[in-house]
JSON list of C-alpha atoms in Angstrom, two decimals:
[
{"chain": "X", "resi": 16, "resn": "MET", "atom": "CA", "xyz": [51.40, -126.80, 69.59]},
{"chain": "X", "resi": 17, "resn": "HIS", "atom": "CA", "xyz": [51.26, -126.20, 73.35]},
{"chain": "X", "resi": 18, "resn": "ALA", "atom": "CA", "xyz": [53.71, -123.58, 74.65]},
{"chain": "X", "resi": 19, "resn": "ALA", "atom": "CA", "xyz": [53.54, -123.37, 78.44]},
{"chain": "X", "resi": 20, "resn": "SER", "atom": "CA", "xyz": [56.52, -121.20, 79.32]},
{"chain": "X", "resi": 21, "resn": "GLY", "atom": "CA", "xyz": [58.99, -118.70, 77.95]},
{"chain": "X", "resi": 22, "resn": "THR", "atom": "CA", "xyz": [58.73, -116.59, 74.82]},
{"chain": "X", "resi": 23, "resn": "VAL", "atom": "CA", "xyz": [57.97, -118.52, 71.64]},
{"chain": "X", "resi": 24, "resn": "GLU", "atom": "CA", "xyz": [58.82, -117.44, 68.10]},
{"chain": "X", "resi": 25, "resn": "VAL", "atom": "CA", "xyz": [57.29, -119.41, 65.25]},
{"chain": "X", "resi": 26, "resn": "ALA", "atom": "CA", "xyz": [58.15, -118.73, 61.59]},
{"chain": "X", "resi": 27, "resn": "SER", "atom": "CA", "xyz": [57.33, -120.22, 58.19]},
{"chain": "X", "resi": 28, "resn": "VAL", "atom": "CA", "xyz": [55.23, -123.19, 59.32]},
{"chain": "X", "resi": 29, "resn": "THR", "atom": "CA", "xyz": [51.66, -124.44, 58.85]},
{"chain": "X", "resi": 30, "resn": "PHE", "atom": "CA", "xyz": [49.27, -125.62, 61.57]},
{"chain": "X", "resi": 31, "resn": "GLU", "atom": "CA", "xyz": [46.47, -127.48, 59.79]},
{"chain": "X", "resi": 32, "resn": "ASN", "atom": "CA", "xyz": [43.63, -129.87, 60.71]},
{"chain": "X", "resi": 33, "resn": "ASN", "atom": "CA", "xyz": [44.33, -129.93, 64.45]},
{"chain": "X", "resi": 34, "resn": "SER", "atom": "CA", "xyz": [41.82, -129.96, 67.30]},
{"chain": "X", "resi": 35, "resn": "ALA", "atom": "CA", "xyz": [41.65, -129.43, 71.04]},
{"chain": "X", "resi": 36, "resn": "SER", "atom": "CA", "xyz": [38.98, -130.50, 73.49]},
{"chain": "X", "resi": 37, "resn": "PHE", "atom": "CA", "xyz": [38.77, -126.97, 74.84]},
{"chain": "X", "resi": 38, "resn": "ASP", "atom": "CA", "xyz": [41.08, -124.06, 73.86]},
{"chain": "X", "resi": 39, "resn": "GLY", "atom": "CA", "xyz": [43.70, -123.59, 71.14]},
{"chain": "X", "resi": 40, "resn": "GLY", "atom": "CA", "xyz": [42.96, -125.98, 68.31]},
{"chain": "X", "resi": 41, "resn": "GLY", "atom": "CA", "xyz": [46.16, -125.15, 66.43]},
{"chain": "X", "resi": 42, "resn": "VAL", "atom": "CA", "xyz": [48.28, -123.25, 68.96]},
{"chain": "X", "resi": 43, "resn": "TYR", "atom": "CA", "xyz": [47.86, -122.84, 72.73]},
{"chain": "X", "resi": 44, "resn": "ALA", "atom": "CA", "xyz": [50.30, -120.41, 74.38]},
{"chain": "X", "resi": 45, "resn": "THR", "atom": "CA", "xyz": [50.32, -119.16, 77.96]},
{"chain": "X", "resi": 46, "resn": "HIS", "atom": "CA", "xyz": [53.13, -116.63, 77.43]},
{"chain": "X", "resi": 47, "resn": "ALA", "atom": "CA", "xyz": [54.32, -114.24, 74.73]},
{"chain": "X", "resi": 48, "resn": "ILE", "atom": "CA", "xyz": [54.27, -115.64, 71.20]},
{"chain": "X", "resi": 49, "resn": "THR", "atom": "CA", "xyz": [55.34, -114.26, 67.85]},
{"chain": "X", "resi": 50, "resn": "LEU", "atom": "CA", "xyz": [53.96, -115.74, 64.63]},
{"chain": "X", "resi": 51, "resn": "GLU", "atom": "CA", "xyz": [55.63, -114.71, 61.39]},
{"chain": "X", "resi": 52, "resn": "ASN", "atom": "CA", "xyz": [54.69, -116.03, 57.95]},
{"chain": "X", "resi": 53, "resn": "VAL", "atom": "CA", "xyz": [52.54, -118.75, 59.56]},
{"chain": "X", "resi": 54, "resn": "GLU", "atom": "CA", "xyz": [49.53, -120.50, 58.00]},
{"chain": "X", "resi": 55, "resn": "ILE", "atom": "CA", "xyz": [46.85, -121.52, 60.49]},
{"chain": "X", "resi": 56, "resn": "ARG", "atom": "CA", "xyz": [44.10, -123.45, 58.69]},
{"chain": "X", "resi": 57, "resn": "ARG", "atom": "CA", "xyz": [41.13, -125.67, 59.52]},
{"chain": "X", "resi": 58, "resn": "ASN", "atom": "CA", "xyz": [41.81, -126.04, 63.24]},
{"chain": "X", "resi": 59, "resn": "LEU", "atom": "CA", "xyz": [39.10, -126.60, 65.84]},
{"chain": "X", "resi": 60, "resn": "ALA", "atom": "CA", "xyz": [38.60, -125.77, 69.51]},
{"chain": "X", "resi": 61, "resn": "LEU", "atom": "CA", "xyz": [35.62, -127.97, 70.21]},
{"chain": "X", "resi": 62, "resn": "THR", "atom": "CA", "xyz": [32.53, -125.80, 70.30]},
{"chain": "X", "resi": 63, "resn": "GLN", "atom": "CA", "xyz": [30.49, -128.25, 72.40]},
{"chain": "X", "resi": 64, "resn": "THR", "atom": "CA", "xyz": [32.63, -127.23, 75.39]},
{"chain": "X", "resi": 65, "resn": "GLY", "atom": "CA", "xyz": [32.66, -123.51, 74.47]},
{"chain": "X", "resi": 66, "resn": "GLY", "atom": "CA", "xyz": [36.29, -123.67, 73.32]},
{"chain": "X", "resi": 67, "resn": "SER", "atom": "CA", "xyz": [38.20, -120.51, 72.42]},
{"chain": "X", "resi": 68, "resn": "GLY", "atom": "CA", "xyz": [40.80, -119.86, 69.75]},
{"chain": "X", "resi": 69, "resn": "GLY", "atom": "CA", "xyz": [40.22, -122.43, 67.03]},
{"chain": "X", "resi": 70, "resn": "GLY", "atom": "CA", "xyz": [43.43, -121.33, 65.32]},
{"chain": "X", "resi": 71, "resn": "VAL", "atom": "CA", "xyz": [45.35, -119.72, 68.19]},
{"chain": "X", "resi": 72, "resn": "TYR", "atom": "CA", "xyz": [44.62, -119.24, 71.90]},
{"chain": "X", "resi": 73, "resn": "THR", "atom": "CA", "xyz": [46.96, -116.99, 73.88]},
{"chain": "X", "resi": 74, "resn": "GLU", "atom": "CA", "xyz": [46.90, -115.85, 77.51]},
{"chain": "X", "resi": 75, "resn": "GLY", "atom": "CA", "xyz": [50.06, -113.74, 77.73]},
{"chain": "X", "resi": 76, "resn": "SER", "atom": "CA", "xyz": [50.77, -110.28, 76.41]},
{"chain": "X", "resi": 77, "resn": "ALA", "atom": "CA", "xyz": [52.93, -109.15, 73.49]},
{"chain": "X", "resi": 78, "resn": "GLN", "atom": "CA", "xyz": [51.30, -111.41, 70.92]},
{"chain": "X", "resi": 79, "resn": "VAL", "atom": "CA", "xyz": [52.49, -110.58, 67.41]},
{"chain": "X", "resi": 80, "resn": "ALA", "atom": "CA", "xyz": [51.20, -111.93, 64.11]},
{"chain": "X", "resi": 81, "resn": "ALA", "atom": "CA", "xyz": [53.02, -110.70, 61.02]},
{"chain": "X", "resi": 82, "resn": "ALA", "atom": "CA", "xyz": [52.43, -111.78, 57.42]},
{"chain": "X", "resi": 83, "resn": "SER", "atom": "CA", "xyz": [50.33, -114.74, 58.61]},
{"chain": "X", "resi": 84, "resn": "ARG", "atom": "CA", "xyz": [47.05, -116.26, 57.46]},
{"chain": "X", "resi": 85, "resn": "PHE", "atom": "CA", "xyz": [44.22, -117.55, 59.68]},
{"chain": "X", "resi": 86, "resn": "GLU", "atom": "CA", "xyz": [41.68, -119.46, 57.60]},
{"chain": "X", "resi": 87, "resn": "ASP", "atom": "CA", "xyz": [38.68, -121.73, 58.25]},
{"chain": "X", "resi": 88, "resn": "ASN", "atom": "CA", "xyz": [39.30, -122.14, 61.99]},
{"chain": "X", "resi": 89, "resn": "THR", "atom": "CA", "xyz": [36.37, -122.86, 64.30]},
{"chain": "X", "resi": 90, "resn": "ALA", "atom": "CA", "xyz": [35.67, -122.24, 68.00]},
{"chain": "X", "resi": 91, "resn": "GLY", "atom": "CA", "xyz": [32.90, -121.11, 70.32]},
{"chain": "X", "resi": 92, "resn": "TYR", "atom": "CA", "xyz": [34.83, -117.84, 70.79]},
{"chain": "X", "resi": 93, "resn": "GLY", "atom": "CA", "xyz": [37.52, -116.42, 68.52]},
{"chain": "X", "resi": 94, "resn": "GLY", "atom": "CA", "xyz": [37.56, -118.79, 65.56]},
{"chain": "X", "resi": 95, "resn": "GLY", "atom": "CA", "xyz": [40.87, -117.56, 64.17]},
{"chain": "X", "resi": 96, "resn": "LEU", "atom": "CA", "xyz": [42.43, -116.00, 67.27]},
{"chain": "X", "resi": 97, "resn": "PHE", "atom": "CA", "xyz": [41.51, -115.58, 70.92]},
{"chain": "X", "resi": 98, "resn": "ALA", "atom": "CA", "xyz": [43.89, -113.36, 72.89]},
{"chain": "X", "resi": 99, "resn": "GLY", "atom": "CA", "xyz": [43.93, -112.64, 76.61]},
{"chain": "X", "resi": 100, "resn": "GLY", "atom": "CA", "xyz": [46.56, -109.91, 76.31]},
{"chain": "X", "resi": 101, "resn": "ASP", "atom": "CA", "xyz": [47.83, -107.21, 73.98]},
{"chain": "X", "resi": 102, "resn": "VAL", "atom": "CA", "xyz": [47.99, -108.16, 70.31]},
{"chain": "X", "resi": 103, "resn": "GLU", "atom": "CA", "xyz": [49.80, -106.57, 67.37]},
{"chain": "X", "resi": 104, "resn": "ILE", "atom": "CA", "xyz": [48.74, -107.74, 63.93]},
{"chain": "X", "resi": 105, "resn": "ALA", "atom": "CA", "xyz": [50.44, -106.56, 60.74]},
{"chain": "X", "resi": 106, "resn": "GLY", "atom": "CA", "xyz": [49.99, -107.75, 57.18]},
{"chain": "X", "resi": 107, "resn": "SER", "atom": "CA", "xyz": [47.94, -110.80, 58.20]},
{"chain": "X", "resi": 108, "resn": "ASP", "atom": "CA", "xyz": [44.71, -112.19, 56.74]},
{"chain": "X", "resi": 109, "resn": "PHE", "atom": "CA", "xyz": [41.71, -113.57, 58.61]},
{"chain": "X", "resi": 110, "resn": "VAL", "atom": "CA", "xyz": [39.42, -115.52, 56.27]},
{"chain": "X", "resi": 111, "resn": "SER", "atom": "CA", "xyz": [36.23, -117.50, 57.06]},
{"chain": "X", "resi": 112, "resn": "ASN", "atom": "CA", "xyz": [36.86, -118.08, 60.76]}
]
């Protein structure tokens, strides 16, 4: 998913087996994003190019992850999550990133 403007709220979905040639294998957001009850699994930001945020890459502030799971994501930097702003994480799991 590529979110280039506005505030994005994502709930009760799965991002799985996605890839990007640089940043944000599963989700790439340039503004505020809220993830609630989201599964982010086996995504890839290609490490040959030094990609960041295999699961999620965010540039904006006010990033929120609640009751979500980040698992088996791969990147050069921030396998599960790479954030360029403030992040609030509650009740979420990060496993094998």
